[in-house]
Amino acid sequence: MVFHSLNEEDKATLGAMVSTDRFSTGSSNLDLHSRDMSRHRPRRPEAVIWPVDRKEVSHILKFAFEKNIPVTPWGAGTSLEGNPIPVEGGIVLNFNRMNRLLRLNKDDFQADLEPGMVYKELNRQLRHTGLFFPPDPGADATIGGMIANNASGTRTVRYGSTRNFIKRLVLVMANGEILEIGNRASKSSSGYDLINLFVGSEGTLGVVVEATVRLVGIPAEIACALATFKDPSSAAGAVFELMRSGIDPAALELLSTECIELINREKGLGLEELPTLFIELHGPTSSQLAGFMEIARELCQGEGCLGFRPGVERGERDRLFEARYALGETITQAHPGHRRITIDVAVPISAYPEMIGFAREAAAGVKEAVFYTFGHAGDGNIHLVFSAPARAEKVWDEIEEVNGKVVARALELGGTATGEHGVGIGKARFMPAEHGASLELMKQMKGLLDPKGILNPGKIFP
Amino acid sequence: MVFHSLNEEDKATLGAMVSTDRFSTGSSNLDLHSRDMSRHRPRRPEAVIWPVDRKEVSHILKFAFEKNIPVTPWGAGTSLEGNPIPVEGGIVLNFNRMNRLLRLNKDDFQADLEPGMVYKELNRQLRHTGLFFPPDPGADATIGGMIANNASGTRTVRYGSTRNFIKRLVLVMANGEILEIGNRASKSSSGYDLINLFVGSEGTLGVVVEATVRLVGIPAEIACALATFKDPSSAAGAVFELMRSGIDPAALELLSTECIELINREKGLGLEELPTLFIELHGPTSSQLAGFMEIARELCQGEGCLGFRPGVERGERDRLFEARYALGETITQAHPGHRRITIDVAVPISAYPEMIGFAREAAAGVKEAVFYTFGHAGDGNIHLVFSAPARAEKVWDEIEEVNGKVVARALELGGTATGEHGVGIGKARFMPAEHGASLELMKQMKGLLDPKGILNPGKIFP
């Protein structure tokens, strides 16, 4: 695919489609939209546009489609696999001016949102309604970015990933056409499901300009415990038992010793420096949760738990989860001059202990890098983070080899190359192994919906 | 699309692909596969084949694709919109010989199934494991049929529809290619979601030959109550309040007076003959459920409930739900010589009282038909059933007019033309109104996956 580079006339035309303060070709803006939070090579777009409504988006795409100009939608730029890096240049559409809660329908537990809304801001605005939007990827992720990536987080183990919360989408297609899909009923058997095709498509099939999301009642009671283990495998064994038990955890996070040491040092948390599970339960009454926590204690002790501390109060709980959300960034800050990679695989829960063991053993073979393992354990999701000097090419080659081994093992175990970070640039090479012949079908879908390949080119497909 | 009719040579070729006892062109078999449980005009296939494995299905489809022969997959034939009627003749693939539980993975709460397995048989085989498969459309629905229709049922309000339980599919595509999609991890952000494209596609995009489904722990405690109201609108008002309350019902069924009268008469249930809610709660402890039931009582009383009877014991509960599942059939049996239509719309829960009122008022205008309203109220799903003499053309014209009005109102309210019965033949005419421009996209998907249109032709698209 040969794309068209923006000339002065194109820039004038695009600039005239929006107000002048919402079109930029300035270096600092181009730099800001050249990289996400991953290790992937930055690439500047040729222009950044901040649309304010679907009509502007439609006009821009119609023009780009005619001229063969790449268009990459941009949320908060907090992706971890290079998902929004405009590798072919062209236009970045930054949605942070389309960030409103358009309509709250409390009675139906639904909200209509613009894609640039940050999910934390949504939950802040909802806080007096008794409702919340559960997917919590951390950082300042926007709803549009979360839809693009099918984002998930600590509470996904109970509530589901972003996919499970999208009722209706308004999209601008590659040619500028505006399309509305889905409905507001709680279920439907009407025609092909298009919603799920767009959720997780990383902006490569269409651009979301409005979403109706499902909301959930804030739980009446929350309980939190910390459990420590002698080694990560015992902790992973406890995860398996907890998931089988029916206590339905609302969060079940595993942090290895090196993660606990790091957050003790950087955040002053004073935790015992051992492999640790954060266990959160949601429920209607504190007595039910106390009973469930007792079950959790017994199961953890059955796996050789060294310490089990229930009754973690709200203040400490908030600090723990903040530290967990910030862990990636904390690792980066702790290693100046380093680059970081997060290997994000997920496996069936019965294979979790094996996967953790395999990942740590493979990682230990890279002598000149430091590594951390943590993850949304209840989902069978592991994050293996390496940090190594940015220019140590040989070390990075070894890390990439471990990346390949870990993904291959996850696939053998029935899992997936990416539990939540998406494919972007970094995971594209694993797509043939994961999807086999169905990758061809995905390519055909891409060809059908974006025949000129202008939407976020260079992603997902190797 | 002009299809090829089977000649003697084709029949010999197809017969030789399977054993002779699994290929039939006999009248009684063709008749048995000419109709589902709907009012739609029967149409015989030209041959029925009972495959036993994916290879046979692949060979048959390869042949049919080359020759332009329609192929319609067949589960139990219990659909209500003509979904599996072979309107263009050709081959029906009956999956009742592919009905095995292939692999139970208790530790991951998953099972690999053949598509002809009846979901009740699955649950019977699971009964000592502590696990179950929640979607419960009633009748003898097969897993394959449930996937094709995104079937749901009484417990969908809590657990979700079939869509929410499919992890992985093996499909035979129109050209005979075998395709495996999805994985066994609890979540993934890897590539386009293809699973949800096939779920609910009514056998028009590919033929499911194996499915990995998610299972759920059987609840420790179940509580059931009956609440009666002076009119259906008050009952619908209570449904709305119950759904807002956070007690998370596992079933919330509304039956109008005429339904209660009918099941009293036919099943001898001895219920009070008033609009009635069946309320079922699932939870970890009986004390929690008792507390929730007390909330339910107060909310129902706030809506003018005339009687609230908690503590319905297991035996009675089973009889109630059996009667509910069998309601469609009971209506048919109660009116010999009549045809029946089930109008199946779903709306956002806040619109449920209005929708119930609208549907009943519209129905009352058809003087020479009897009608019944009931439905999975917690999902905002209404079934309006008409029964009228089979040959009373004028009455059926009036009924079809009401069908159109009810669907139009549901769409205006943000709902859907079909909550769970699928589009089939009967709902195809409403697809342009419901989906607008996105119907064209669905057609393009169909063209991509089934370029010759041989898979279950004549369905979904008007």
Tab-separated table of C-alpha atoms in Angstrom, chain A residues 20-391:
chain	number	residue	atom	x	y	z
A	20	THR	CA	-7.314	26.468	13.325
A	21	ASP	CA	-6.531	25.718	16.972
A	22	ARG	CA	-7.537	22.095	16.375
A	23	PHE	CA	-5.152	21.340	13.535
A	24	SER	CA	-1.419	21.149	14.102
A	25	THR	CA	1.718	20.284	12.231
A	26	GLY	CA	3.947	21.702	14.985
A	27	SER	CA	6.925	19.608	16.088
A	28	SER	CA	5.921	19.289	19.702
A	29	ASN	CA	2.462	18.041	18.794
A	30	LEU	CA	3.855	15.639	16.213
A	31	ASP	CA	6.321	14.341	18.811
A	32	LEU	CA	3.600	13.904	21.424
A	33	HIS	CA	1.711	11.695	18.979
A	34	SER	CA	4.713	9.710	17.794
A	35	ARG	CA	4.907	7.234	20.663
A	36	ASP	CA	2.784	5.381	23.188
A	37	MET	CA	4.073	3.940	26.474
A	38	SER	CA	5.804	1.028	24.757
A	39	ARG	CA	9.355	0.405	23.619
A	40	HIS	CA	8.359	0.643	19.955
A	41	ARG	CA	10.160	3.042	17.653
A	42	PRO	CA	8.443	6.450	17.560
A	43	ARG	CA	7.089	7.756	14.266
A	44	ARG	CA	5.670	11.213	13.819
A	45	PRO	CA	2.349	11.746	12.070
A	46	GLU	CA	2.207	14.529	9.470
A	47	ALA	CA	-0.664	16.321	11.198
A	48	VAL	CA	-2.688	16.063	14.387
A	49	ILE	CA	-6.371	16.985	14.393
A	50	TRP	CA	-8.631	17.326	17.421
A	51	PRO	CA	-12.195	16.811	16.117
A	52	VAL	CA	-15.183	17.920	18.168
A	53	ASP	CA	-17.958	15.968	16.494
A	54	ARG	CA	-18.729	13.055	14.222
A	55	LYS	CA	-19.255	15.297	11.231
A	56	GLU	CA	-15.720	16.570	11.381
A	57	VAL	CA	-14.440	13.009	11.712
A	58	SER	CA	-16.540	11.999	8.736
A	59	HIS	CA	-15.259	14.874	6.588
A	60	ILE	CA	-11.663	14.145	7.491
A	61	LEU	CA	-12.023	10.444	6.689
A	62	LYS	CA	-13.805	11.104	3.422
A	63	PHE	CA	-10.904	13.318	2.380
A	64	ALA	CA	-8.277	10.851	3.622
A	65	PHE	CA	-10.015	7.992	1.844
A	66	GLU	CA	-10.034	9.852	-1.460
A	67	LYS	CA	-6.398	10.851	-1.115
A	68	ASN	CA	-5.051	7.602	0.413
A	69	ILE	CA	-3.881	9.244	3.617
A	70	PRO	CA	-3.376	7.079	6.757
A	71	VAL	CA	-5.573	7.977	9.737
A	72	THR	CA	-4.808	6.767	13.239
A	73	PRO	CA	-7.254	7.396	16.094
A	74	TRP	CA	-5.665	8.470	19.368
A	75	GLY	CA	-7.026	8.183	22.908
A	76	ALA	CA	-4.546	8.799	25.706
A	77	GLY	CA	-1.475	7.238	24.127
A	78	THR	CA	-1.121	4.825	27.046
A	79	SER	CA	-0.934	1.630	24.968
A	80	LEU	CA	1.841	-0.869	25.528
A	81	GLU	CA	2.277	-2.488	22.125
A	82	GLY	CA	2.647	0.525	19.834
A	83	ASN	CA	-1.059	0.326	18.990
A	84	PRO	CA	-1.533	4.045	18.104
A	85	ILE	CA	1.909	4.845	16.709
A	86	PRO	CA	1.293	6.285	13.212
A	87	VAL	CA	3.888	4.087	11.530
A	88	GLU	CA	2.894	5.300	8.072
A	89	GLY	CA	2.597	8.954	9.054
A	90	GLY	CA	-0.561	10.677	7.886
A	91	ILE	CA	-3.163	12.068	10.269
A	92	VAL	CA	-3.612	11.375	13.966
A	93	LEU	CA	-7.132	12.047	15.215
A	94	ASN	CA	-6.840	12.968	18.870
A	95	PHE	CA	-10.194	12.520	20.611
A	96	ASN	CA	-9.525	14.441	23.774
A	97	ARG	CA	-11.939	17.223	22.751
A	98	MET	CA	-14.705	14.641	22.327
A	99	ASN	CA	-14.763	13.619	25.963
A	100	ARG	CA	-18.294	14.176	27.192
A	101	LEU	CA	-20.834	12.066	28.989
A	102	LEU	CA	-23.642	12.688	26.484
A	103	ARG	CA	-26.491	10.984	28.285
A	104	LEU	CA	-26.792	9.067	31.512
A	105	ASN	CA	-29.672	6.634	31.599
A	106	LYS	CA	-29.587	5.493	35.208
A	107	ASP	CA	-32.780	3.485	34.884
A	108	ASP	CA	-31.258	1.274	32.197
A	109	PHE	CA	-27.768	1.250	33.700
A	110	GLN	CA	-26.407	2.806	30.513
A	111	ALA	CA	-24.415	5.847	29.455
A	112	ASP	CA	-23.740	7.355	26.033
A	113	LEU	CA	-20.164	8.591	25.832
A	114	GLU	CA	-17.784	10.291	23.489
A	115	PRO	CA	-14.653	8.230	22.848
A	116	GLY	CA	-12.201	10.682	24.390
A	117	MET	CA	-13.710	10.378	27.851
A	118	VAL	CA	-11.255	9.001	30.386
A	119	TYR	CA	-12.876	6.085	32.238
A	120	LYS	CA	-11.777	7.439	35.594
A	121	GLU	CA	-13.586	10.705	34.831
A	122	LEU	CA	-16.697	8.723	33.917
A	123	ASN	CA	-16.568	6.953	37.259
A	124	ARG	CA	-15.982	10.272	39.019
A	125	GLN	CA	-19.111	11.712	37.396
A	126	LEU	CA	-21.069	8.578	38.299
A	127	ARG	CA	-19.990	8.457	41.927
A	128	HIS	CA	-23.258	9.740	43.392
A	129	THR	CA	-25.468	7.512	41.238
A	130	GLY	CA	-24.539	4.187	42.811
A	131	LEU	CA	-23.275	3.007	39.433
A	132	PHE	CA	-19.851	2.461	37.931
A	133	PHE	CA	-18.096	1.323	34.751
A	134	PRO	CA	-15.995	-1.669	35.839
A	135	PRO	CA	-13.154	-2.130	33.279
A	136	ASP	CA	-10.084	-0.523	34.848
A	137	PRO	CA	-6.929	-0.680	32.748
A	138	GLY	CA	-5.280	2.018	34.854
A	139	ALA	CA	-3.425	5.021	33.444
A	140	ASP	CA	-5.660	7.645	31.822
A	141	ALA	CA	-7.159	5.283	29.291
A	142	THR	CA	-10.046	6.691	27.278
A	143	ILE	CA	-13.229	4.822	26.458
A	144	GLY	CA	-12.308	4.870	22.759
A	145	GLY	CA	-8.898	3.384	23.440
A	146	MET	CA	-10.425	0.793	25.754
A	147	ILE	CA	-12.891	-0.238	23.051
A	148	ALA	CA	-10.112	-0.388	20.464
A	149	ASN	CA	-8.077	-2.701	22.702
A	150	ASN	CA	-10.823	-4.586	24.520
A	151	ALA	CA	-9.081	-3.296	27.631
A	152	SER	CA	-9.446	-4.985	30.963
A	153	GLY	CA	-7.990	-4.627	34.438
A	154	THR	CA	-8.042	-5.734	38.033
A	155	ARG	CA	-11.853	-6.100	38.246
A	156	THR	CA	-12.234	-8.006	34.965
A	157	VAL	CA	-12.054	-11.319	36.803
A	158	ARG	CA	-15.526	-10.612	38.164
A	159	TYR	CA	-17.080	-8.078	35.800
A	160	GLY	CA	-15.589	-8.833	32.382
A	161	SER	CA	-13.512	-6.870	29.903
A	162	THR	CA	-14.574	-3.802	27.909
A	163	ARG	CA	-16.205	-6.098	25.321
A	164	ASN	CA	-18.816	-7.098	27.886
A	165	PHE	CA	-19.950	-3.508	28.407
A	166	ILE	CA	-20.562	-2.149	24.908
A	167	LYS	CA	-24.200	-2.014	23.809
A	168	ARG	CA	-24.116	0.342	20.875
A	169	LEU	CA	-21.511	2.151	18.772
A	170	VAL	CA	-21.529	5.033	16.344
A	171	LEU	CA	-18.620	4.688	13.962
A	172	VAL	CA	-17.083	6.607	11.129
A	173	MET	CA	-15.957	4.144	8.512
A	174	ALA	CA	-12.848	4.408	6.328
A	175	ASN	CA	-14.769	6.198	3.552
A	176	GLY	CA	-16.377	8.702	5.942
A	177	GLU	CA	-19.729	6.961	6.193
A	178	ILE	CA	-21.368	7.182	9.623
A	179	LEU	CA	-22.699	3.878	10.897
A	180	GLU	CA	-24.718	3.098	14.014
A	181	ILE	CA	-24.703	-0.479	15.309
A	182	GLY	CA	-26.206	-2.346	18.264
A	183	ASN	CA	-29.174	-1.343	20.414
A	184	ARG	CA	-30.120	-0.573	24.003
A	185	ALA	CA	-31.914	-3.816	24.874
A	186	SER	CA	-30.223	-6.145	27.314
A	187	LYS	CA	-30.099	-8.933	24.730
A	188	SER	CA	-30.785	-9.491	21.042
A	189	SER	CA	-30.719	-12.241	18.402
A	190	SER	CA	-31.120	-9.875	15.486
A	191	GLY	CA	-28.664	-10.253	12.629
A	192	TYR	CA	-24.895	-10.538	12.814
A	193	ASP	CA	-23.144	-9.153	15.849
A	194	LEU	CA	-21.049	-6.256	14.549
A	195	ILE	CA	-20.296	-4.673	17.934
A	196	ASN	CA	-17.790	-7.352	18.884
A	197	LEU	CA	-16.045	-7.102	15.537
A	198	PHE	CA	-15.157	-3.468	16.243
A	199	VAL	CA	-14.324	-3.970	19.922
A	200	GLY	CA	-10.682	-5.014	19.998
A	201	SER	CA	-9.989	-4.043	16.372
A	202	GLU	CA	-7.508	-1.328	17.419
A	203	GLY	CA	-8.942	1.358	15.177
A	204	THR	CA	-8.205	-0.647	12.041
A	205	LEU	CA	-11.827	-1.210	10.945
A	206	GLY	CA	-13.607	2.015	11.847
A	207	VAL	CA	-13.370	4.993	14.184
A	208	VAL	CA	-15.648	5.072	17.245
A	209	VAL	CA	-17.316	8.471	17.717
A	210	GLU	CA	-19.928	7.459	20.316
A	211	ALA	CA	-20.487	4.457	22.563
A	212	THR	CA	-23.343	3.318	24.747
A	213	VAL	CA	-21.859	1.441	27.669
A	214	ARG	CA	-23.466	-0.709	30.307
A	215	LEU	CA	-22.972	0.275	33.943
A	216	VAL	CA	-23.055	-1.821	37.108
A	217	GLY	CA	-24.218	-1.128	40.662
A	218	ILE	CA	-21.453	-0.244	43.085
A	219	PRO	CA	-21.133	-3.195	45.488
A	220	ALA	CA	-22.555	-2.653	48.949
A	221	GLU	CA	-19.534	-4.190	50.634
A	222	ILE	CA	-15.885	-4.622	49.699
A	223	ALA	CA	-13.354	-6.779	51.532
A	224	CYS	CA	-9.659	-7.030	50.844
A	225	ALA	CA	-6.916	-9.379	52.008
A	226	LEU	CA	-3.223	-9.895	51.359
A	227	ALA	CA	-1.750	-13.388	51.217
A	228	THR	CA	1.979	-14.104	51.047
A	229	PHE	CA	3.669	-17.266	49.779
A	230	LYS	CA	7.127	-18.766	49.777
A	231	ASP	CA	7.339	-18.788	45.973
A	232	PRO	CA	5.340	-17.630	42.931
A	233	SER	CA	4.260	-21.185	42.060
A	234	SER	CA	2.544	-21.660	45.421
A	235	ALA	CA	0.806	-18.313	44.951
A	236	ALA	CA	-0.308	-19.386	41.474
A	237	GLY	CA	-1.588	-22.651	42.922
A	238	ALA	CA	-3.688	-20.649	45.383
A	239	VAL	CA	-5.052	-18.558	42.501
A	240	PHE	CA	-6.295	-21.731	40.847
A	241	GLU	CA	-7.982	-22.931	44.046
A	242	LEU	CA	-9.581	-19.518	44.703
A	243	MET	CA	-10.989	-19.386	41.179
A	244	ARG	CA	-12.485	-22.870	41.540
A	245	SER	CA	-14.049	-22.137	44.915
A	246	GLY	CA	-17.029	-20.062	43.853
A	247	ILE	CA	-16.157	-17.061	46.032
A	248	ASP	CA	-16.050	-15.043	42.788
A	249	PRO	CA	-13.230	-12.604	43.554
A	250	ALA	CA	-13.580	-9.035	42.273
A	251	ALA	CA	-9.801	-8.768	41.989
A	252	LEU	CA	-7.103	-11.396	42.307
A	253	GLU	CA	-3.707	-9.892	41.605
A	254	LEU	CA	-0.374	-11.665	41.877
A	255	LEU	CA	2.810	-9.675	42.527
A	256	SER	CA	6.172	-11.403	42.731
A	257	THR	CA	8.761	-10.530	45.379
A	258	GLU	CA	10.657	-8.112	43.139
A	259	CYS	CA	7.428	-6.162	42.539
A	260	ILE	CA	6.722	-5.929	46.264
A	261	GLU	CA	10.310	-4.794	46.937
A	262	LEU	CA	9.948	-2.138	44.258
A	263	ILE	CA	6.680	-0.683	45.501
A	264	ASN	CA	7.914	-0.780	49.089
A	265	ARG	CA	10.920	1.235	48.008
A	266	GLU	CA	9.157	3.638	45.644
A	267	LYS	CA	5.776	3.985	47.354
A	268	GLY	CA	6.710	3.227	50.949
A	269	LEU	CA	4.067	0.549	51.391
A	270	GLY	CA	5.902	-1.548	53.988
A	271	LEU	CA	4.635	-4.890	52.703
A	272	GLU	CA	6.255	-8.188	53.517
A	273	GLU	CA	8.664	-8.946	50.663
A	274	LEU	CA	7.275	-12.224	49.396
A	275	PRO	CA	5.121	-13.298	46.451
A	276	THR	CA	1.755	-11.768	47.314
A	277	LEU	CA	-1.875	-12.028	46.285
A	278	PHE	CA	-4.195	-9.026	46.529
A	279	ILE	CA	-7.652	-10.507	47.014
A	280	GLU	CA	-10.724	-8.287	46.771
A	281	LEU	CA	-14.291	-9.483	47.247
A	282	HIS	CA	-17.516	-7.613	46.449
A	283	GLY	CA	-20.862	-8.557	47.891
A	284	PRO	CA	-24.147	-7.501	49.426
A	285	THR	CA	-23.268	-7.956	53.113
A	286	SER	CA	-20.135	-7.897	55.206
A	287	SER	CA	-21.069	-11.205	56.827
A	288	GLN	CA	-21.141	-12.936	53.455
A	289	LEU	CA	-17.752	-11.482	52.608
A	290	ALA	CA	-16.326	-12.499	55.978
A	291	GLY	CA	-17.460	-16.060	55.302
A	292	PHE	CA	-15.931	-16.006	51.829
A	293	MET	CA	-12.699	-14.535	53.186
A	294	GLU	CA	-12.484	-17.440	55.622
A	295	ILE	CA	-12.759	-19.828	52.670
A	296	ALA	CA	-10.028	-17.866	50.907
A	297	ARG	CA	-7.783	-18.134	53.961
A	298	GLU	CA	-8.211	-21.904	54.146
A	299	LEU	CA	-7.496	-22.333	50.447
A	300	CYS	CA	-4.387	-20.157	50.628
A	301	GLN	CA	-3.155	-22.053	53.683
A	302	GLY	CA	-3.654	-25.288	51.769
A	303	GLU	CA	-1.113	-23.954	49.276
A	304	GLY	CA	1.459	-23.127	51.901
A	305	CYS	CA	0.501	-19.506	52.475
A	306	LEU	CA	2.921	-17.871	54.932
A	307	GLY	CA	0.704	-14.976	55.960
A	308	PHE	CA	-2.945	-14.093	55.375
A	309	ARG	CA	-4.095	-10.628	56.357
A	310	PRO	CA	-7.821	-9.913	55.845
A	311	GLY	CA	-9.551	-6.666	56.794
A	312	VAL	CA	-7.327	-4.382	54.713
A	313	GLU	CA	-9.009	-1.008	55.159
A	314	ARG	CA	-10.048	1.349	52.412
A	315	GLY	CA	-7.104	3.715	52.691
A	316	GLU	CA	-4.525	0.957	52.463
A	317	ARG	CA	-6.527	-0.807	49.758
A	318	ASP	CA	-6.548	2.325	47.629
A	319	ARG	CA	-2.785	2.700	48.048
A	320	LEU	CA	-2.235	-0.957	47.127
A	321	PHE	CA	-4.304	-0.745	43.972
A	322	GLU	CA	-2.782	2.599	43.007
A	323	ALA	CA	0.648	1.019	43.357
A	324	ARG	CA	-0.522	-1.941	41.276
A	325	TYR	CA	-1.911	0.282	38.509
A	326	ALA	CA	1.294	2.318	38.477
A	327	LEU	CA	3.626	-0.662	38.512
A	328	GLY	CA	4.682	-0.370	34.862
A	329	GLU	CA	5.511	3.295	35.256
A	330	THR	CA	7.255	2.670	38.565
A	331	ILE	CA	9.502	0.092	36.894
A	332	THR	CA	10.388	2.615	34.189
A	333	GLN	CA	11.221	5.306	36.740
A	334	ALA	CA	13.324	2.905	38.793
A	335	HIS	CA	15.592	2.146	35.840
A	336	PRO	CA	16.696	5.362	34.146
A	337	GLY	CA	18.164	4.817	30.707
A	338	HIS	CA	16.373	1.509	30.374
A	339	ARG	CA	13.670	0.407	27.982
A	340	ARG	CA	10.802	-1.763	29.167
A	341	ILE	CA	8.734	-4.499	27.559
A	342	THR	CA	5.594	-6.024	29.023
A	343	ILE	CA	4.900	-9.530	27.803
A	344	ASP	CA	1.179	-10.023	28.314
A	345	VAL	CA	-0.117	-13.549	27.845
A	346	ALA	CA	-3.190	-15.274	29.268
A	347	VAL	CA	-3.817	-18.982	29.739
A	348	PRO	CA	-6.634	-21.157	31.096
A	349	ILE	CA	-6.577	-20.927	34.872
A	350	SER	CA	-5.529	-24.567	35.367
A	351	ALA	CA	-2.342	-23.788	33.441
A	352	TYR	CA	-1.539	-20.651	35.436
A	353	PRO	CA	0.948	-22.196	37.876
A	354	GLU	CA	2.824	-23.833	35.004
A	355	MET	CA	2.820	-20.634	32.963
A	356	ILE	CA	4.185	-18.563	35.828
A	357	GLY	CA	6.957	-21.088	36.423
A	358	PHE	CA	7.832	-21.247	32.733
A	359	ALA	CA	7.895	-17.464	32.290
A	360	ARG	CA	10.128	-16.890	35.315
A	361	GLU	CA	12.551	-19.624	34.355
A	362	ALA	CA	12.811	-18.327	30.784
A	363	ALA	CA	13.260	-14.770	32.066
A	364	ALA	CA	16.024	-15.757	34.488
A	365	GLY	CA	18.116	-16.836	31.498
A	366	VAL	CA	18.527	-13.219	30.393
A	367	LYS	CA	21.417	-12.272	32.631
A	368	GLU	CA	21.726	-8.579	31.849
A	369	ALA	CA	18.098	-7.585	32.285
A	370	VAL	CA	15.919	-7.255	35.362
A	371	PHE	CA	12.463	-8.726	35.246
A	372	TYR	CA	9.207	-8.544	37.177
A	373	THR	CA	6.197	-10.854	37.065
A	374	PHE	CA	2.728	-9.816	38.085
A	375	GLY	CA	-0.711	-9.890	36.595
A	376	HIS	CA	-4.446	-10.293	36.766
A	377	ALA	CA	-4.023	-13.794	38.081
A	378	GLY	CA	-7.725	-14.608	38.330
A	379	ASP	CA	-7.972	-14.172	34.561
A	380	GLY	CA	-4.922	-16.360	33.960
A	381	ASN	CA	-3.204	-13.188	32.745
A	382	ILE	CA	0.547	-12.757	33.300
A	383	HIS	CA	2.664	-9.689	32.778
A	384	LEU	CA	6.361	-10.418	32.479
A	385	VAL	CA	8.169	-7.085	32.414
A	386	PHE	CA	11.788	-6.787	31.361
A	387	SER	CA	13.856	-3.692	31.889
A	388	ALA	CA	17.243	-3.417	30.188
A	389	PRO	CA	19.562	-0.708	28.903
A	390	ALA	CA	17.928	0.877	25.885
A	391	ARG	CA	20.848	0.310	23.548
